[in-house]
């Protein structure tokens, strides 16, 4: 019973806390909590939610995730990327921060969490591999650009509608004059302060310090009284769990695709932090358990009236650098958020919205990596094109940015199928220096035997590659009438299906019609066992198994030219 319980509650495996470890976890938790409070408010604004809902997403959901996760040091809670995906999904459906918007955001969190829970229970974490590095790179960089663009109104005091409707230099000049200069100063100063502290003092809770300093300056200078935007009153309180108001099936259907994309992308966001945590600890990662934990965390966030959560790479890194040892650090962080929600929110009322925008811009600026695209271009132009396609479609499809992910996935799937349908098939010859079988045409080698077509397939032999193999053999068969036998170097063939088996029978028949044999060289034991069970290797008159390259070279060297004796059996 205890073993079953501990499997579902990894927190039971935490080491017994000591005074020293609790002190270290408390320090790390308070450091992350001081970072989490302003970030949660800023990301709530990015998600179009009431600001206090960011705090709700940082308490109970954080506790649920850390108790269930196999990676308890993750900095879970609201993140910029997930907040943007929430806002983009709901933008065509409701007015930001309205009751309808909040209800839809809650259902979106519930659906995304449900998808992750189902993936975890079914142990389908391998499906997340469909989000490849080029797709992720293109999407995150586009998302970062959209997030930064979304903060322009808060930084300038002028809405995007006004900027986009300017039709002449005179109108543009009027907008420049209408900008809130004080907001711009606050925003630029905040960005500079956050960048400098992140570069030279990464463990300092710079976000909290910048917010506190900004609130003090705002209060002393009468920033809000002059008409500039501040956070204002936060109607925050202890938020329990409750079922949301119902929505129609049609509305839920509209949320399914965005919820699935959020479930996939938010867990991809979790992956690097989780792998880093376990690599440092020397432990094995259980992604299905983390899928379950992240999914239940999202469901808890929805029941708490908030929006979908994920794991922040920056907060996870700060948690590690601050010396966190166990999940107790996350519990201390959640406790700090609770205390801030109950008693400290009045101190935030004077914080300029421009500072929240500065926090968001600084947080996502690291996602823009043009050098990564350049490196990808040098490695694979096709995959670089997939990354650029994902980026461009994401930008053009905004606010429906999930189309960018889908476009990238489809392009990547098409490239994958093209590669599978066009496997590397080479004719081999003996390399004289080491006796290995190498590409005959690349190294200008003679054939192993004039009457033998010796090919190597560098892929599995299945429905995707079988046709390419048989077509290659048939082309060579028609062009070179002296050929009688076929040798398939099968060392790279690790799997075979029914279509691949039929291809081998076809090759055997081609060789038999000309009085030759099918040689199978260097097969691994699992492949040889399956072919023996299928009966192919029982035809000793037409199929011969050669175990090594050396045996293959020796056996084919014994073959005589067509004008000599018949092939030795």
XYZ file of C-alpha atoms in Angstrom:
569
model
C 0.000 0.000 0.000
C 2.775 2.389 0.948
C 4.691 1.552 -2.231
C 1.636 2.308 -4.368
C 1.068 5.561 -2.483
C 4.685 6.647 -2.824
C 4.528 5.985 -6.556
C 1.757 8.553 -6.904
C 3.178 10.910 -4.263
C 6.895 11.358 -4.966
C 7.024 13.840 -2.069
C 7.125 10.808 0.250
C 10.626 10.147 -1.112
C 11.925 13.556 -0.085
C 14.781 13.236 2.400
C 13.886 13.851 6.011
C 14.306 17.606 6.592
C 16.971 18.874 8.929
C 17.422 22.308 10.408
C 20.152 23.082 7.873
C 18.169 21.829 4.879
C 15.010 23.675 5.941
C 17.016 26.861 6.369
C 18.451 26.450 2.868
C 15.050 25.603 1.358
C 13.440 28.549 3.147
C 16.019 30.942 1.733
C 15.574 29.544 -1.781
C 11.783 29.571 -1.458
C 11.697 33.171 -0.265
C 14.025 34.184 -3.096
C 11.806 32.515 -5.694
C 8.649 33.826 -3.985
C 9.904 37.416 -4.165
C 10.433 36.805 -7.870
C 7.114 35.002 -8.309
C 4.812 37.646 -6.796
C 5.525 40.422 -9.333
C 5.865 37.939 -12.208
C 2.511 36.327 -11.443
C 0.813 39.727 -11.535
C 2.601 40.693 -14.751
C 1.724 37.405 -16.461
C -1.905 37.740 -15.369
C -1.962 41.067 -17.186
C -0.395 39.395 -20.229
C -3.077 36.690 -20.129
C -5.789 39.375 -20.038
C -6.868 38.224 -16.581
C -7.593 40.240 -13.431
C -4.189 40.803 -11.826
C -5.011 38.974 -8.600
C -5.599 35.728 -10.504
C -1.855 35.507 -11.083
C -1.447 35.186 -7.324
C -4.114 32.475 -7.199
C -2.172 30.518 -9.839
C 0.924 30.659 -7.625
C -0.450 29.117 -4.434
C -2.550 25.935 -4.468
C -1.478 24.921 -7.997
C 2.148 25.240 -6.929
C 1.538 23.060 -3.861
C -0.268 20.390 -5.900
C 2.452 20.262 -8.525
C 5.365 20.058 -6.113
C 3.765 17.258 -4.060
C 3.076 15.149 -7.149
C 6.048 15.980 -9.365
C 9.132 13.872 -9.854
C 10.964 17.197 -10.343
C 10.137 19.113 -7.133
C 12.608 21.956 -7.742
C 10.809 23.301 -10.816
C 9.774 26.955 -10.608
C 6.140 26.284 -11.441
C 3.382 28.866 -11.726
C 2.373 31.456 -14.335
C 4.763 31.832 -17.293
C 4.930 34.312 -20.140
C 4.552 31.766 -22.946
C 1.524 30.051 -21.419
C -0.052 33.429 -20.563
C 0.328 34.523 -24.189
C -1.248 31.295 -25.440
C -4.188 31.853 -23.071
C -4.682 35.435 -24.267
C -4.340 34.436 -27.925
C -6.869 31.622 -27.593
C -9.482 33.808 -25.896
C -9.013 37.047 -27.869
C -11.563 36.115 -30.580
C -14.085 34.903 -27.994
C -14.448 37.549 -25.258
C -13.327 40.900 -23.889
C -10.125 40.751 -21.841
C -10.591 40.716 -18.041
C -14.373 40.394 -18.414
C -16.297 37.722 -16.471
C -16.778 35.791 -19.718
C -13.019 35.922 -20.379
C -12.231 34.644 -16.886
C -14.720 31.788 -17.258
C -13.205 30.774 -20.593
C -9.678 30.953 -19.152
C -10.752 28.655 -16.325
C -12.185 26.104 -18.748
C -9.060 26.381 -20.900
C -6.915 25.548 -17.864
C -9.174 22.606 -16.998
C -9.036 21.195 -20.536
C -5.279 21.660 -20.894
C -4.771 20.023 -17.498
C -7.059 17.142 -18.432
C -5.064 16.501 -21.606
C -1.821 16.390 -19.623
C -3.313 14.078 -16.992
C -4.525 11.679 -19.685
C -1.123 11.723 -21.399
C 0.585 10.988 -18.094
C -1.764 8.177 -17.080
C -1.456 6.569 -20.504
C 2.348 6.986 -20.386
C 2.324 8.860 -23.674
C 5.131 11.275 -22.881
C 6.857 10.114 -26.075
C 4.178 11.971 -28.066
C 5.779 15.220 -26.944
C 8.671 14.362 -29.229
C 6.577 15.607 -32.165
C 7.394 19.152 -31.009
C 10.884 19.198 -32.501
C 13.650 21.704 -31.837
C 12.981 23.733 -35.050
C 9.252 24.010 -34.281
C 9.935 24.985 -30.673
C 12.572 27.532 -31.689
C 10.357 29.180 -34.283
C 7.314 29.276 -32.026
C 9.041 30.583 -28.915
C 10.833 33.338 -30.818
C 7.602 34.420 -32.491
C 5.829 34.275 -29.140
C 8.547 36.431 -27.576
C 8.116 39.046 -30.310
C 4.338 39.042 -29.821
C 4.708 39.305 -26.052
C 7.088 42.240 -26.357
C 4.784 43.925 -28.854
C 1.832 43.454 -26.493
C 3.624 45.560 -23.874
C 3.951 48.632 -26.111
C 0.668 50.208 -24.876
C 1.749 49.894 -21.241
C 5.179 51.340 -22.022
C 3.922 54.264 -24.105
C 0.413 54.928 -22.825
C -0.914 54.658 -26.403
C -2.989 51.684 -27.566
C -2.036 49.510 -30.509
C -5.226 50.525 -32.303
C -3.993 54.122 -32.273
C -0.551 53.142 -33.537
C -1.985 50.977 -36.314
C -4.503 53.558 -37.498
C -1.916 56.314 -37.989
C -2.014 57.081 -41.708
C 0.324 60.060 -42.086
C 3.503 61.489 -40.579
C 1.387 64.159 -38.912
C -0.766 61.538 -37.152
C 2.333 59.639 -36.129
C 3.833 62.830 -34.740
C 0.662 63.464 -32.759
C 0.877 59.970 -31.272
C 4.501 60.530 -30.321
C 3.469 63.689 -28.524
C 0.585 61.863 -26.846
C 2.865 59.192 -25.404
C 3.148 59.027 -21.654
C 6.753 60.061 -21.182
C 6.776 59.159 -17.512
C 5.561 55.630 -18.290
C 8.267 55.285 -20.929
C 10.931 56.422 -18.447
C 9.673 53.974 -15.826
C 9.602 51.177 -18.370
C 13.056 51.786 -19.843
C 14.584 52.269 -16.396
C 12.943 49.041 -15.229
C 14.262 47.109 -18.233
C 17.774 48.443 -17.655
C 17.684 47.605 -13.937
C 16.336 44.093 -14.524
C 18.874 43.336 -17.256
C 21.799 44.549 -15.165
C 20.775 42.645 -12.051
C 20.086 39.490 -14.058
C 23.556 39.699 -15.582
C 25.568 40.565 -12.478
C 23.445 39.383 -9.536
C 21.133 36.628 -10.737
C 20.183 35.337 -7.272
C 18.951 38.732 -6.029
C 15.130 39.070 -6.198
C 15.528 41.956 -8.608
C 11.893 41.954 -9.740
C 10.638 42.557 -6.200
C 13.255 45.272 -5.603
C 12.423 47.052 -8.858
C 8.685 46.870 -8.131
C 9.175 48.203 -4.577
C 11.423 51.031 -5.754
C 9.021 51.898 -8.554
C 6.041 51.902 -6.175
C 7.857 54.258 -3.796
C 8.862 56.674 -6.574
C 5.359 56.520 -8.045
C 3.788 57.361 -4.679
C 6.225 60.164 -3.906
C 5.865 61.813 -7.325
C 2.095 61.475 -7.651
C 2.476 59.294 -10.738
C -1.108 57.988 -10.669
C -2.558 61.431 -9.925
C -1.018 62.739 -13.137
C -3.033 60.233 -15.155
C -0.449 57.494 -15.621
C -1.539 53.877 -15.198
C -0.750 51.917 -12.049
C -1.818 48.517 -10.737
C -4.403 50.045 -8.420
C -6.431 48.088 -5.926
C -5.994 44.336 -6.051
C -9.108 42.548 -4.823
C -7.072 39.589 -3.651
C -8.167 37.216 -0.947
C -7.810 33.576 0.008
C -9.148 31.719 -3.004
C -10.546 28.250 -2.461
C -11.548 25.780 -5.155
C -14.874 25.976 -6.960
C -16.407 24.684 -10.158
C -16.654 27.309 -12.922
C -19.829 28.474 -14.583
C -20.908 26.190 -17.395
C -20.374 26.994 -21.063
C -21.937 25.483 -24.144
C -20.539 22.501 -26.019
C -19.795 24.733 -28.993
C -17.645 26.972 -26.820
C -15.836 23.983 -25.347
C -15.184 22.698 -28.860
C -13.524 26.011 -29.695
C -11.227 25.605 -26.704
C -10.125 22.036 -27.440
C -7.411 22.814 -30.010
C -5.870 25.738 -28.044
C -5.983 23.602 -24.880
C -4.136 20.773 -26.625
C -1.463 23.166 -27.903
C -1.095 24.680 -24.414
C -0.761 21.183 -22.929
C 1.963 20.240 -25.413
C 3.903 23.494 -25.454
C 3.755 24.118 -21.724
C 5.188 20.668 -21.036
C 7.870 21.216 -23.644
C 8.593 24.363 -21.596
C 8.959 22.130 -18.518
C 11.315 19.618 -20.146
C 14.674 21.489 -20.160
C 14.319 22.547 -16.512
C 13.334 19.023 -15.417
C 16.201 17.403 -17.310
C 18.664 19.902 -15.853
C 17.379 19.252 -12.327
C 17.782 15.479 -12.601
C 21.142 15.740 -14.362
C 22.477 17.828 -11.471
C 20.994 15.440 -8.895
C 22.107 12.303 -10.731
C 18.563 10.898 -10.731
C 16.287 9.605 -13.481
C 13.440 11.741 -14.768
C 9.878 10.384 -14.846
C 8.191 12.591 -17.473
C 4.825 10.834 -17.128
C 4.692 11.688 -13.426
C 5.534 15.302 -14.201
C 2.849 15.320 -16.904
C 0.362 14.167 -14.296
C 1.572 16.763 -11.782
C 1.530 19.623 -14.284
C -1.921 18.588 -15.482
C -3.372 18.467 -11.978
C -1.707 21.810 -11.286
C -3.518 23.328 -14.262
C -6.802 21.809 -13.106
C -6.227 23.251 -9.631
C -5.481 26.647 -11.177
C -8.761 26.477 -13.074
C -10.719 25.500 -9.968
C -9.044 28.413 -8.158
C -10.456 30.796 -10.775
C -7.147 31.368 -12.523
C -5.420 30.472 -15.786
C -3.092 27.696 -16.978
C 0.322 27.343 -15.357
C 3.647 25.832 -16.392
C 7.303 25.826 -15.265
C 9.590 28.822 -15.597
C 13.171 28.119 -16.618
C 14.376 31.323 -14.956
C 12.655 30.628 -11.631
C 13.868 27.024 -11.716
C 17.427 28.278 -12.243
C 17.117 30.801 -9.394
C 15.750 28.068 -7.127
C 18.810 25.956 -7.879
C 21.310 28.799 -7.512
C 19.720 29.823 -4.209
C 20.528 26.367 -2.840
C 17.154 24.579 -2.845
C 17.460 20.953 -1.798
C 13.902 19.598 -1.794
C 10.345 20.567 -2.677
C 10.086 22.384 0.640
C 11.509 25.414 -1.190
C 8.403 25.531 -3.413
C 6.148 25.248 -0.352
C 7.936 28.212 1.223
C 7.502 30.145 -2.035
C 3.761 29.374 -2.051
C 3.547 30.487 1.574
C 5.164 33.818 0.712
C 2.666 34.321 -2.128
C -0.169 33.572 0.313
C 1.148 36.143 2.807
C 1.527 38.701 0.032
C -2.026 37.995 -1.147
C -3.529 38.420 2.306
C -1.585 41.410 3.625
C 0.876 42.940 1.150
C -1.212 43.702 -1.932
C -1.960 47.294 -0.766
C 1.765 47.988 -1.173
C 1.485 47.138 -4.875
C -1.242 49.617 -5.756
C 1.261 52.335 -6.777
C 3.392 50.103 -9.028
C 3.298 51.569 -12.578
C 1.966 49.225 -15.234
C 5.022 50.233 -17.263
C 7.154 48.373 -14.717
C 5.045 45.231 -15.158
C 5.606 45.614 -18.898
C 9.351 45.973 -18.276
C 9.303 42.768 -16.245
C 7.530 40.875 -19.037
C 9.831 42.252 -21.763
C 12.942 41.349 -19.792
C 11.655 37.869 -18.997
C 11.024 36.950 -22.643
C 13.935 38.766 -24.275
C 16.135 35.715 -23.788
C 13.799 33.667 -25.996
C 14.839 35.638 -29.089
C 17.870 33.782 -30.444
C 18.746 34.678 -34.042
C 22.076 32.872 -33.662
C 20.181 29.643 -33.018
C 18.460 30.031 -36.383
C 21.812 30.743 -38.027
C 23.336 27.587 -36.501
C 20.298 25.606 -37.611
C 20.675 26.991 -41.141
C 24.300 25.825 -41.266
C 23.284 22.372 -40.034
C 20.070 21.786 -42.000
C 18.461 24.317 -44.299
C 15.243 22.328 -44.442
C 14.864 22.337 -40.665
C 15.819 26.011 -40.548
C 13.038 26.585 -43.057
C 10.612 24.738 -40.764
C 11.651 27.011 -37.884
C 11.172 30.137 -40.015
C 7.826 28.837 -41.299
C 6.648 28.271 -37.728
C 7.816 31.757 -36.741
C 6.163 33.506 -39.684
C 2.850 31.629 -39.444
C 2.718 32.272 -35.697
C 3.168 35.995 -36.269
C 0.696 36.178 -39.157
C -1.938 34.025 -37.448
C -1.952 36.056 -34.203
C -4.004 35.958 -32.080
C -4.597 32.340 -33.163
C -0.933 31.513 -32.645
C -1.581 27.786 -32.306
C -1.737 27.684 -36.109
C 1.995 28.380 -36.094
C 2.612 25.248 -34.028
C 0.351 23.181 -36.276
C 2.043 24.510 -39.434
C 5.441 23.625 -38.011
C 4.318 20.165 -36.942
C 2.826 19.415 -40.364
C 5.960 20.667 -42.142
C 8.144 18.607 -39.846
C 5.961 15.529 -40.389
C 6.203 16.000 -44.171
C 10.004 16.268 -43.918
C 10.135 13.203 -41.694
C 8.051 11.164 -44.156
C 10.175 12.381 -47.070
C 13.283 11.155 -45.277
C 11.658 7.808 -44.460
C 10.440 7.374 -48.028
C 13.901 8.211 -49.422
C 16.286 6.147 -47.274
C 20.014 5.999 -47.896
C 20.730 2.976 -50.089
C 24.288 2.523 -51.308
C 26.112 -0.089 -53.322
C 29.063 -1.347 -51.310
C 32.550 -2.522 -52.123
C 35.491 -3.695 -50.021
C 37.680 -0.870 -48.753
C 41.235 -2.263 -49.108
C 42.797 -0.537 -46.078
C 40.541 -2.064 -43.421
C 38.364 -4.548 -45.308
C 35.126 -2.745 -44.371
C 32.188 -2.422 -46.746
C 31.823 1.173 -47.899
C 30.114 3.206 -50.603
C 31.543 1.786 -53.824
C 30.922 4.856 -55.961
C 32.115 7.366 -53.369
C 35.423 5.557 -52.798
C 35.777 4.260 -56.412
C 35.836 0.616 -55.348
C 35.308 -2.459 -57.526
C 32.148 -4.530 -56.961
C 32.327 -7.449 -54.550
C 31.461 -9.701 -57.497
C 30.495 -8.844 -61.058
C 27.281 -10.851 -60.860
C 26.198 -9.651 -57.408
C 24.362 -6.429 -56.552
C 25.535 -5.626 -53.002
C 23.431 -2.916 -51.355
C 23.310 -1.503 -47.838
C 20.086 -0.026 -46.459
C 20.739 2.544 -43.732
C 17.221 2.421 -42.263
C 14.579 0.032 -41.034
C 12.882 -2.153 -43.613
C 9.217 -1.226 -43.373
C 6.317 0.198 -45.364
C 8.144 3.533 -45.777
C 11.441 2.136 -47.093
C 10.528 -1.156 -48.753
C 9.364 0.457 -51.986
C 12.572 2.498 -52.304
C 14.676 -0.647 -51.840
C 12.784 -2.746 -54.398
C 12.762 0.104 -56.919
C 16.530 0.546 -56.572
C 17.118 -3.174 -57.097
C 14.790 -3.304 -60.113
C 16.534 -0.315 -61.746
C 19.927 -1.957 -61.312
C 18.486 -5.298 -62.429
C 17.244 -3.820 -65.712
C 20.426 -1.814 -66.370
C 22.908 -4.605 -65.576
C 21.810 -7.915 -67.138
C 24.939 -9.697 -65.830
C 23.569 -9.562 -62.285
C 22.337 -12.848 -60.853
C 22.422 -12.499 -57.065
C 21.514 -9.836 -54.521
C 23.400 -9.146 -51.305
C 21.646 -6.974 -48.719
C 23.986 -5.647 -46.031
C 21.481 -5.524 -43.175
C 23.532 -4.369 -40.192
C 21.623 -1.069 -40.018
C 18.187 -2.701 -40.272
C 16.817 -2.741 -36.728
C 13.136 -3.310 -37.496
C 11.004 -4.922 -40.169
C 7.277 -5.108 -40.813
C 5.066 -7.177 -43.120
C 5.724 -4.868 -46.085
C 9.475 -5.212 -45.540
C 9.143 -8.989 -45.381
C 7.284 -9.006 -48.706
C 10.097 -6.919 -50.187
C 12.637 -9.570 -49.167
C 10.507 -12.301 -50.744
C 10.374 -10.198 -53.913
C 14.174 -9.826 -53.963
C 14.542 -13.575 -53.459
C 12.279 -14.229 -56.468
C 14.249 -11.783 -58.660
C 17.493 -13.604 -57.852
C 15.920 -17.058 -58.253
C 14.695 -16.244 -61.785
C 18.315 -15.675 -62.845
C 19.623 -18.693 -60.985
C 21.130 -16.676 -58.144
C 20.663 -16.202 -54.430
C 19.637 -13.573 -51.909
C 22.462 -12.988 -49.424
C 21.632 -11.367 -46.100
C 24.754 -9.990 -44.445
C 25.426 -8.847 -40.885
C 21.881 -9.175 -39.546
C 21.310 -8.493 -35.873
C 19.870 -11.403 -33.920
C 16.322 -9.960 -33.461
C 15.976 -9.446 -37.222
C 17.383 -12.887 -38.021
C 15.024 -14.473 -35.485
C 11.967 -12.810 -36.999
C 12.933 -13.786 -40.544
C 13.531 -17.368 -39.433
C 10.111 -17.456 -37.740
C 8.556 -16.059 -40.937
C 10.079 -18.930 -42.944
C 12.240 -16.826 -45.281
C 15.515 -18.298 -44.058
C 14.226 -21.858 -44.461
C 14.742 -21.656 -48.242
C 18.433 -22.602 -48.180
C 18.503 -22.973 -51.970
C 17.834 -19.286 -52.563
C 18.605 -17.466 -49.268
C 21.960 -17.497 -47.489
C 22.856 -15.777 -44.204
C 26.338 -14.292 -43.771
C 27.222 -13.165 -40.267
C 30.021 -10.621 -40.828
C 31.496 -8.347 -43.488
C 34.523 -10.629 -43.717
C 32.344 -13.683 -44.398
C 30.427 -11.691 -47.009
C 33.587 -10.617 -48.826
C 34.978 -14.179 -48.730
C 31.752 -15.814 -49.937
C 31.222 -13.403 -52.807
C 34.871 -13.597 -53.849
C 34.386 -17.320 -54.515
C 31.797 -16.583 -57.146
C 32.990 -17.078 -60.708
C 32.349 -14.796 -63.679
C 29.348 -15.613 -65.891
C 31.564 -17.467 -68.380
C 32.901 -19.796 -65.654
C 31.387 -22.454 -63.479
C 28.116 -22.004 -61.713
C 27.920 -20.264 -58.375
C 29.102 -22.274 -55.413
C 26.290 -23.159 -53.096
